[in-house]
PDB file of C-alpha atoms in Angstrom:
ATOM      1  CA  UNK A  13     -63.234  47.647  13.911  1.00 49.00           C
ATOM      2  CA  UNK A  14     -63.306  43.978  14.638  1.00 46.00           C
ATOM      3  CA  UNK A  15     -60.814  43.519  11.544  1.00 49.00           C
ATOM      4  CA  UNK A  16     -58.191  46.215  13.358  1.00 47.00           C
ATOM      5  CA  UNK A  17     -58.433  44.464  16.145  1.00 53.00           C
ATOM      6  CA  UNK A  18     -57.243  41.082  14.899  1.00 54.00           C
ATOM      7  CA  UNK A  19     -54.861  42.490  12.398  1.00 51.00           C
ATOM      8  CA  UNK A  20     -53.212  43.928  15.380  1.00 50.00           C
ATOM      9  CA  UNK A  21     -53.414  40.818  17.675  1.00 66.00           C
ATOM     10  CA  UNK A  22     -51.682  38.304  14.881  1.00 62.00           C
ATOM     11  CA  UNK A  23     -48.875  41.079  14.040  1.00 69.00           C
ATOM     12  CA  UNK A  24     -48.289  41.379  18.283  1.00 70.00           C
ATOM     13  CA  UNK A  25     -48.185  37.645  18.136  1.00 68.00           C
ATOM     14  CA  UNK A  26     -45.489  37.629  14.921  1.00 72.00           C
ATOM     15  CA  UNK A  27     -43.567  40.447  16.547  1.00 72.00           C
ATOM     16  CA  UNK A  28     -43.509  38.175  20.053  1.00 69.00           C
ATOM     17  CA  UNK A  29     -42.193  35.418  18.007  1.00 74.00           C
ATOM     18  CA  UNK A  30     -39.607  37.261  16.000  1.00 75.00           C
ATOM     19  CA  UNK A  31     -38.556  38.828  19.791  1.00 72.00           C
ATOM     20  CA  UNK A  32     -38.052  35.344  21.236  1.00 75.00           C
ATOM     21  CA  UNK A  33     -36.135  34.015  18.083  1.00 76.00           C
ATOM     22  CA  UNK A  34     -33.779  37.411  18.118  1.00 77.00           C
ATOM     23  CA  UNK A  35     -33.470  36.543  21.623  1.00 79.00           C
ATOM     24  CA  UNK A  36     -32.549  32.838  21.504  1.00 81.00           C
ATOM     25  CA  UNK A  37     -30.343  33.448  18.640  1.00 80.00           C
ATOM     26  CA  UNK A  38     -28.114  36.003  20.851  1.00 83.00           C
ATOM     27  CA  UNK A  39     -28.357  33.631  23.586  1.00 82.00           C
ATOM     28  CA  UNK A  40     -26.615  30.668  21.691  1.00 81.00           C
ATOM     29  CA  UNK A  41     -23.830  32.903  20.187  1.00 79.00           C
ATOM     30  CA  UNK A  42     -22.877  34.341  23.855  1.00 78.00           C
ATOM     31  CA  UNK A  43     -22.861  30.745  24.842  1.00 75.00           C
ATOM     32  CA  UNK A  44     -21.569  29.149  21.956  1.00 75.00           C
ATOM     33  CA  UNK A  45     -18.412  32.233  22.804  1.00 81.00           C
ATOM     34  CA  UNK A  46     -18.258  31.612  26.236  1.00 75.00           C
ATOM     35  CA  UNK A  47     -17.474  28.138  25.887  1.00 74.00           C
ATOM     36  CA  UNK A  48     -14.730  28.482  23.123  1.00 75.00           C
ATOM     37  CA  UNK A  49     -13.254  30.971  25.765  1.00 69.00           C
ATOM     38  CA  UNK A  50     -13.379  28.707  28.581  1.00 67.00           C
ATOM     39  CA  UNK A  51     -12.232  25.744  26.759  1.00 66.00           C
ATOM     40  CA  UNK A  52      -9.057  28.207  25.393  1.00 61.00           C
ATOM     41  CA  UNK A  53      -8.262  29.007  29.033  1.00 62.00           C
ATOM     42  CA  UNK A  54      -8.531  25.320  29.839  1.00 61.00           C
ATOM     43  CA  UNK A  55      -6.215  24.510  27.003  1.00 60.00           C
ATOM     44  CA  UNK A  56      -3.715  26.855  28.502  1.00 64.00           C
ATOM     45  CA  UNK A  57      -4.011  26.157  32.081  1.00 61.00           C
ATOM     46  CA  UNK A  58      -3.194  22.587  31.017  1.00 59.00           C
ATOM     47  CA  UNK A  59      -0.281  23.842  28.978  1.00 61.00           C
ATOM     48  CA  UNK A  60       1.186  25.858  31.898  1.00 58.00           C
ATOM     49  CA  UNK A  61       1.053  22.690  34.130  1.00 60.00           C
ATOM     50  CA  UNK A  62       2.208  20.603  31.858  1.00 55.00           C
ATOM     51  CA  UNK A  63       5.263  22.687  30.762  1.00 57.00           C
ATOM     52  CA  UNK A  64       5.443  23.207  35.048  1.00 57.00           C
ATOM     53  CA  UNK A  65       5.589  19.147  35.363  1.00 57.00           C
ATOM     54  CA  UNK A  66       7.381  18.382  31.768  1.00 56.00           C
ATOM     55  CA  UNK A  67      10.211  21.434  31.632  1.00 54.00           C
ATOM     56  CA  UNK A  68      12.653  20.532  34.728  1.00 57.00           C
ATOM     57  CA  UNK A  69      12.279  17.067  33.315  1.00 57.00           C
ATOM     58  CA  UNK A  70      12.966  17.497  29.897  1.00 55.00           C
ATOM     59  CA  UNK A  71      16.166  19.980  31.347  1.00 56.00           C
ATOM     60  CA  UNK A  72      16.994  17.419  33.618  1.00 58.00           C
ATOM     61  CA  UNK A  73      17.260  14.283  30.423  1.00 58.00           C
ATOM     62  CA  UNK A  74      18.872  17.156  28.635  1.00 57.00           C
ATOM     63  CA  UNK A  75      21.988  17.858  31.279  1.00 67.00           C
ATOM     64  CA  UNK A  76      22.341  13.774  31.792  1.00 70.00           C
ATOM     65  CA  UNK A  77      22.250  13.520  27.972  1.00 71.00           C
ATOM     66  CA  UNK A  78      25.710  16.015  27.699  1.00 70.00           C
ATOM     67  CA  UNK A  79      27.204  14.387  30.446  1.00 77.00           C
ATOM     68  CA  UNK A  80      26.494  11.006  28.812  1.00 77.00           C
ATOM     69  CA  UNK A  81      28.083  11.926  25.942  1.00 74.00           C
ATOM     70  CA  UNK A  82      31.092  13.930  27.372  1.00 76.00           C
ATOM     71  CA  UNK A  83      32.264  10.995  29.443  1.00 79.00           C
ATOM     72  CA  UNK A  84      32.012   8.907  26.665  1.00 81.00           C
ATOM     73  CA  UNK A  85      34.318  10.956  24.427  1.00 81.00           C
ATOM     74  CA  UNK A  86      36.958  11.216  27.283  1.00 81.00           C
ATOM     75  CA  UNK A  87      36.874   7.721  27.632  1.00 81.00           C
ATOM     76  CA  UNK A  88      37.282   6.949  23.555  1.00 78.00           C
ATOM     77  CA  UNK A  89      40.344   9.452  23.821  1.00 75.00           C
ATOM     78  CA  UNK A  90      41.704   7.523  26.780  1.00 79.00           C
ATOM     79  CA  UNK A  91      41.311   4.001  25.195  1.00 79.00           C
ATOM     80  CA  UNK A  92      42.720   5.713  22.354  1.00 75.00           C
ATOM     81  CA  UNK A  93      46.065   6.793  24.215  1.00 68.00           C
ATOM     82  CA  UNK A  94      45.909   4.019  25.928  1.00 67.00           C
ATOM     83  CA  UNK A  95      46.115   1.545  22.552  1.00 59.00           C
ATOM     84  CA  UNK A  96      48.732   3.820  20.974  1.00 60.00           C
ATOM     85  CA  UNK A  97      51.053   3.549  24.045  1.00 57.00           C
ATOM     86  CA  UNK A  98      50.546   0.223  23.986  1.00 60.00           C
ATOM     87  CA  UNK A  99      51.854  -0.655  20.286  1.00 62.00           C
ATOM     88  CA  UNK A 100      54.137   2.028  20.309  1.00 54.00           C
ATOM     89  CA  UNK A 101      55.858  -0.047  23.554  1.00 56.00           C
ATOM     90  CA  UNK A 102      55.287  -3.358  22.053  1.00 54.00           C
ATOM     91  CA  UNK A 103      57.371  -2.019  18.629  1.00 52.00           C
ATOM     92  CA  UNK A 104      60.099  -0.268  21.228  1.00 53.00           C
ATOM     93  CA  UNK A 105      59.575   2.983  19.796  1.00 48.00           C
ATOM     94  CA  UNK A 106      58.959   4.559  23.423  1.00 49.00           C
ATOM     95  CA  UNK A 107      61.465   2.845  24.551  1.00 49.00           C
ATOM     96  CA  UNK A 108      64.281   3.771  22.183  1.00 51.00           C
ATOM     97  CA  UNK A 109      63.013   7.273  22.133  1.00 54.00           C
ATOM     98  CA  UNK A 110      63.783   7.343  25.992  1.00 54.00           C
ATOM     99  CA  UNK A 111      66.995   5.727  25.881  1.00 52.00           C
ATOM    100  CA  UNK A 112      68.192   8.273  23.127  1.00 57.00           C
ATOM    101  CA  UNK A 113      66.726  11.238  25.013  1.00 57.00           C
ATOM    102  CA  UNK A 114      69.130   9.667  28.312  1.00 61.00           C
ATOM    103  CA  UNK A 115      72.113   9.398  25.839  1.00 63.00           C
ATOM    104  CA  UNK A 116      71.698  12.682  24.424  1.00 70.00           C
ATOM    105  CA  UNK A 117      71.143  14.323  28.147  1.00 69.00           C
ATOM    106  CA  UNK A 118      74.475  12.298  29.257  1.00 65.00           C
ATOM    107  CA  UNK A 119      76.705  13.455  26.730  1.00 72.00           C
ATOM    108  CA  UNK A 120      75.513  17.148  27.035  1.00 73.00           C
ATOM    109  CA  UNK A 121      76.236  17.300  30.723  1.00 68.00           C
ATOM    110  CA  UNK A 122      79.688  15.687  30.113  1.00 69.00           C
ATOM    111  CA  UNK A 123      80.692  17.719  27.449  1.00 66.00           C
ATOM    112  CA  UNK A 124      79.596  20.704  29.854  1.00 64.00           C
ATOM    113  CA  UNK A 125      82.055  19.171  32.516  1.00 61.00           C
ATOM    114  CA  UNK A 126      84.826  18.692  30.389  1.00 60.00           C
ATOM    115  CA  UNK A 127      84.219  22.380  29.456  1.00 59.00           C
ATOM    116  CA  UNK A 128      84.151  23.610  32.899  1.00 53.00           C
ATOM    117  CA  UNK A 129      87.375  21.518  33.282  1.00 52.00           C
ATOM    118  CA  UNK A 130      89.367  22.985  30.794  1.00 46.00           C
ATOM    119  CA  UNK A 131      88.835  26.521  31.579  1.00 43.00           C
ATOM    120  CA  UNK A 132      89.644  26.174  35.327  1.00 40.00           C
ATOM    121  CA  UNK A 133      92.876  24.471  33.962  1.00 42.00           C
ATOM    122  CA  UNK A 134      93.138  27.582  31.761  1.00 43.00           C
ATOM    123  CA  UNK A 135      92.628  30.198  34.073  1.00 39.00           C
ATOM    124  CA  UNK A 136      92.818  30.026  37.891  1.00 41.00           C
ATOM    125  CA  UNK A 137      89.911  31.315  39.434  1.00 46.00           C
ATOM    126  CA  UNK A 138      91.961  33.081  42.137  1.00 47.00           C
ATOM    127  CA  UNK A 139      94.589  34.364  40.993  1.00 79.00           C
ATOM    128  CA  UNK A 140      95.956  38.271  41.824  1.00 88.00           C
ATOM    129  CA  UNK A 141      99.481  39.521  40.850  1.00 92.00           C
ATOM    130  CA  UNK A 142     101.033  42.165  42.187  1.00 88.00           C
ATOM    131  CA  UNK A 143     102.750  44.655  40.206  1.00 89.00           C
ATOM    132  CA  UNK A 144     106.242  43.236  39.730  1.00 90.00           C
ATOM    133  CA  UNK A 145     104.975  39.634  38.482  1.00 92.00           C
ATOM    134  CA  UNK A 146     103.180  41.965  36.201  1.00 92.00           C
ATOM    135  CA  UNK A 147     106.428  43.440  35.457  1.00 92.00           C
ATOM    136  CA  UNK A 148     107.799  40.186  34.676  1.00 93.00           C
ATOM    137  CA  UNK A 149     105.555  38.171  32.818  1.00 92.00           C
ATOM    138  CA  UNK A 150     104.281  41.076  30.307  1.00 93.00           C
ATOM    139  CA  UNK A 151     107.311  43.776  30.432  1.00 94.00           C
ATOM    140  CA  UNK A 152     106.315  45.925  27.203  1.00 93.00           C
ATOM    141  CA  UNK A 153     102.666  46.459  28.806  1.00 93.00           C
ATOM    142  CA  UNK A 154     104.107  47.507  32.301  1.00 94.00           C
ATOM    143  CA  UNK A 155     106.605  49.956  30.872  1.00 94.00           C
ATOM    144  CA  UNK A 156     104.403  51.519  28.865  1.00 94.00           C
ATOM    145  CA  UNK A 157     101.373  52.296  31.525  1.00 94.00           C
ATOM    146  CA  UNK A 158     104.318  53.178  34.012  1.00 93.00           C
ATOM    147  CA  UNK A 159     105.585  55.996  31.540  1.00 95.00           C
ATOM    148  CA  UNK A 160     101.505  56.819  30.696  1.00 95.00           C
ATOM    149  CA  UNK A 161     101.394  57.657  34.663  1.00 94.00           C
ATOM    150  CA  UNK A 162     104.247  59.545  34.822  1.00 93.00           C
ATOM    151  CA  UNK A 163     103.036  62.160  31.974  1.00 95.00           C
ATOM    152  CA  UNK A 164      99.600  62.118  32.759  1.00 94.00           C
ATOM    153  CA  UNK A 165      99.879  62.211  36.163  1.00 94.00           C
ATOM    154  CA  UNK A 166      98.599  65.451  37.972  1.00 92.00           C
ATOM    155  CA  UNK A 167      97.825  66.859  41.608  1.00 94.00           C
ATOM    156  CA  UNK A 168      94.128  67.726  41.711  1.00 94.00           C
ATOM    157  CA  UNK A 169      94.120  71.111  42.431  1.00 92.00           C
ATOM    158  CA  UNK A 170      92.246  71.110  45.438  1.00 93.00           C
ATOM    159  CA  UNK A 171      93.878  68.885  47.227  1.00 93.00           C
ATOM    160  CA  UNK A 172      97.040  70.682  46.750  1.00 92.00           C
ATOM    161  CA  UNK A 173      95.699  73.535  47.978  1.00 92.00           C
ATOM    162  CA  UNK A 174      94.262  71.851  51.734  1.00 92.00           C
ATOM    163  CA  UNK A 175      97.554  69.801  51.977  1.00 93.00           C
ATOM    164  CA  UNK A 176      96.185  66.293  51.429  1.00 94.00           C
ATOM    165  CA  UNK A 177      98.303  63.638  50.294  1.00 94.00           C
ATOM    166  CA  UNK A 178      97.285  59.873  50.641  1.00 95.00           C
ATOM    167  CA  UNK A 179      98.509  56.350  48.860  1.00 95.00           C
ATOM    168  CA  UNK A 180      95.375  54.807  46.371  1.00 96.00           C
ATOM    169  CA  UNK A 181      95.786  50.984  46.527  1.00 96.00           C
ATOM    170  CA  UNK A 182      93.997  49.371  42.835  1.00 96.00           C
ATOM    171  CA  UNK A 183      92.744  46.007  41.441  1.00 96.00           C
ATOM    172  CA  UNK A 184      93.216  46.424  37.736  1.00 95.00           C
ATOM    173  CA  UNK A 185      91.834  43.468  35.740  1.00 95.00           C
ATOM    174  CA  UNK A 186      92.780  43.264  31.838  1.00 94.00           C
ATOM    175  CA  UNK A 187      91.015  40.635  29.028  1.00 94.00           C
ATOM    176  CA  UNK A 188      92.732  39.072  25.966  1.00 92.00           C
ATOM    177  CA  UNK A 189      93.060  42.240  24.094  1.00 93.00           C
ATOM    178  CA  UNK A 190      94.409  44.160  26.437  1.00 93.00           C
ATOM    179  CA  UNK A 191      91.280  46.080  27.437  1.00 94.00           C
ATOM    180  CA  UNK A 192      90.810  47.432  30.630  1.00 95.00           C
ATOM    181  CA  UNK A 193      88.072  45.034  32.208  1.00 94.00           C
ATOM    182  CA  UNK A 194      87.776  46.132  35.900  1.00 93.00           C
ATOM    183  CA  UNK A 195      89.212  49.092  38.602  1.00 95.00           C
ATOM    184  CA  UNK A 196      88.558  49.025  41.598  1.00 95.00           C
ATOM    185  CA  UNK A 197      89.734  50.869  45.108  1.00 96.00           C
ATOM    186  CA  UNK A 198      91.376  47.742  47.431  1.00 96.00           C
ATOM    187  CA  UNK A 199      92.547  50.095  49.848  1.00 95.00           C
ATOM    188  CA  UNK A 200      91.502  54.261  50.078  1.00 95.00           C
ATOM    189  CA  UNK A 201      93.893  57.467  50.810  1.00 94.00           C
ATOM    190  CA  UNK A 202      90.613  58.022  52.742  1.00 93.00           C
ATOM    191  CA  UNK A 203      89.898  61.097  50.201  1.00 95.00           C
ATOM    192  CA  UNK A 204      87.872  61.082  47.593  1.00 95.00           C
ATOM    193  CA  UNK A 205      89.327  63.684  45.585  1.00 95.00           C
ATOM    194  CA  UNK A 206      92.663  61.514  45.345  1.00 95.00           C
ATOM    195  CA  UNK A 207      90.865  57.945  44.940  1.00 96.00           C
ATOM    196  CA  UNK A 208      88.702  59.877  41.753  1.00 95.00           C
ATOM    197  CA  UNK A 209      91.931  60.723  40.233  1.00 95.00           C
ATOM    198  CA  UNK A 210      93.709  57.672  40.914  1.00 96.00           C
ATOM    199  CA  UNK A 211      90.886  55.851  38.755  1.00 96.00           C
ATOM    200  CA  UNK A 212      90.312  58.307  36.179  1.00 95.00           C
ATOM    201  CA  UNK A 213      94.416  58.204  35.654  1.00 95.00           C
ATOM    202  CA  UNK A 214      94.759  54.054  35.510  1.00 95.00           C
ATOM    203  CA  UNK A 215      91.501  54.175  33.297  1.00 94.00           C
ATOM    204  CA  UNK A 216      93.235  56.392  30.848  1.00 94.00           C
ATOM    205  CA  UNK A 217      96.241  54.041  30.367  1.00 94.00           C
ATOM    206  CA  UNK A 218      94.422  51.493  28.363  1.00 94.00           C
ATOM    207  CA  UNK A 219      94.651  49.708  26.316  1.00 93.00           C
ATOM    208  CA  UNK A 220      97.935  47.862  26.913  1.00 93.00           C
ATOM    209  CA  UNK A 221      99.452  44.981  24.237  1.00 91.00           C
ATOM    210  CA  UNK A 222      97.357  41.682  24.189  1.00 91.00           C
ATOM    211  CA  UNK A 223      98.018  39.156  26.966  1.00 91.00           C
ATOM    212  CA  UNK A 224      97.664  35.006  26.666  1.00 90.00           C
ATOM    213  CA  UNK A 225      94.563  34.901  29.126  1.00 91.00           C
ATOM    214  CA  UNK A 226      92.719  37.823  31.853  1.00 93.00           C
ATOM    215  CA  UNK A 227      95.434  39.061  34.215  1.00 94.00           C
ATOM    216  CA  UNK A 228      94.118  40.769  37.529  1.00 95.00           C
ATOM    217  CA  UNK A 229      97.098  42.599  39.542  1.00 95.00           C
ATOM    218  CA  UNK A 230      97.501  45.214  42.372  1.00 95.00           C
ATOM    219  CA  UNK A 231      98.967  48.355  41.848  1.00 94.00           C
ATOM    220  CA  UNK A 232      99.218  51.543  43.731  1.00 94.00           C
ATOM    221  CA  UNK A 233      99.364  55.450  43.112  1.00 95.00           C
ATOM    222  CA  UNK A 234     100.796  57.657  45.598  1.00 94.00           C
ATOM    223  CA  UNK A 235     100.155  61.421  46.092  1.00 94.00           C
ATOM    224  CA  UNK A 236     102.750  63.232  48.041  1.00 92.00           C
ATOM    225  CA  UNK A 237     103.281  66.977  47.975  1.00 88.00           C
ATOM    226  CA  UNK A 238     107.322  66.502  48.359  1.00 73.00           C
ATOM    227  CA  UNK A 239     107.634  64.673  45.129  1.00 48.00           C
ATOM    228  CA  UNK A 240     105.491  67.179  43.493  1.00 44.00           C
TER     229      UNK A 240
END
């Protein structure tokens, strides 16, 4: 019995031991964890302040950096300009260039003047005929629209019928070629229906022989129920 006993005693003892080992062991690790944890947190809480501090700075040297080197470029590109203009005077290449561009410039605007000159000589700019200068001057032309009219010429209907009759005063304007260039009413019968025809008969009249320049005269077309 007294052998049990002991046995039993020394294998508590070992077991107490082993306990207490297990124990400190576990204790360590935790520890030995806690502190790589808490030194990691420290590590980034001094990251985050340091970026905090260290960021708008860096962004800050960053901006002045680009503006740094911006205004230098501009002012290598003005020194540049500058330097060119400057040898380009001292040669008289500027200079000359100016002077032709003034020359050139002159001789345009008084080549446009002598232009201008020579058509107003040409053709007066106000300058209406009336119908027997037209006569006159281009006789073949006149004869020929006046016998045009006289065939061509018809009483609108309608007017014959109310009993209107009216005199249709005309600008007629002819080019070069003898085109009709312009017709227009100076003075109206004060009816449309005889003003319509009036146009649509002098209109139908052209073209006429060729003429030395534009010729604008007044003519007139008269609607009376007598002569019809």
């Amino acid at each position: 019995m007294e052998q049990k006993t002991t046995v039993f005693t020394a294998n508590q003892k070992e077991w107490k031991r082993v306990k207490l080992g297990s124990f400190l062991v576990t204790c360590m690790l935790y520890g030995s964890i806690a502190l790589l944890g808490y030194g990691h947190s420290k590590k980034i809480g001094l990251q985050y302040k340091l970026t905090k501090k260290i960021a708008p700075q860096i962004s800050v040297f960053h901006i002045n950096y680009r503006e740094s080197k911006v205004s230098q470029l501009r002012q290598k590109k003005a020194t540049a300009s500058s330097v060119s203009a400057s040898s380009l005077a001292k040669k008289g290449i500027g200079h000359k260039k100016i002077v032709k561009k003034q020359a050139t410039e002159k001789e345009i605007a008084n080549k446009e003047t002598k232009e201008k000159g020579e058509t107003t000589k040409q053709t007066p700019k106000s300058k209406v005929w009336i119908e027997k200068q037209f006569a006159t001057t281009y006789p073949k032309s006149f004869q020929k629209m006046q016998l045009y009219l006289k065939i061509h010429k018809h009483y609108p209907f309608l007017a014959k019928q109310r009993g209107i009759q009216g005199v249709v005063q005309l600008q007629i304007q002819i080019n070069k070629e003898g085109k009709l260039k312009q017709a227009s009413i100076i003075k109206s019968s004060e009816y449309a229906i005889l003003d319509k025809a009036a146009i649509k008969l002098v209109k139908g009249a052209f073209p006429l022989e060729r003429t030395q320049d534009t010729v604008t005269f007044t003519m007139q077309v008269s609607y009376a129920l007598q002569a019809n």
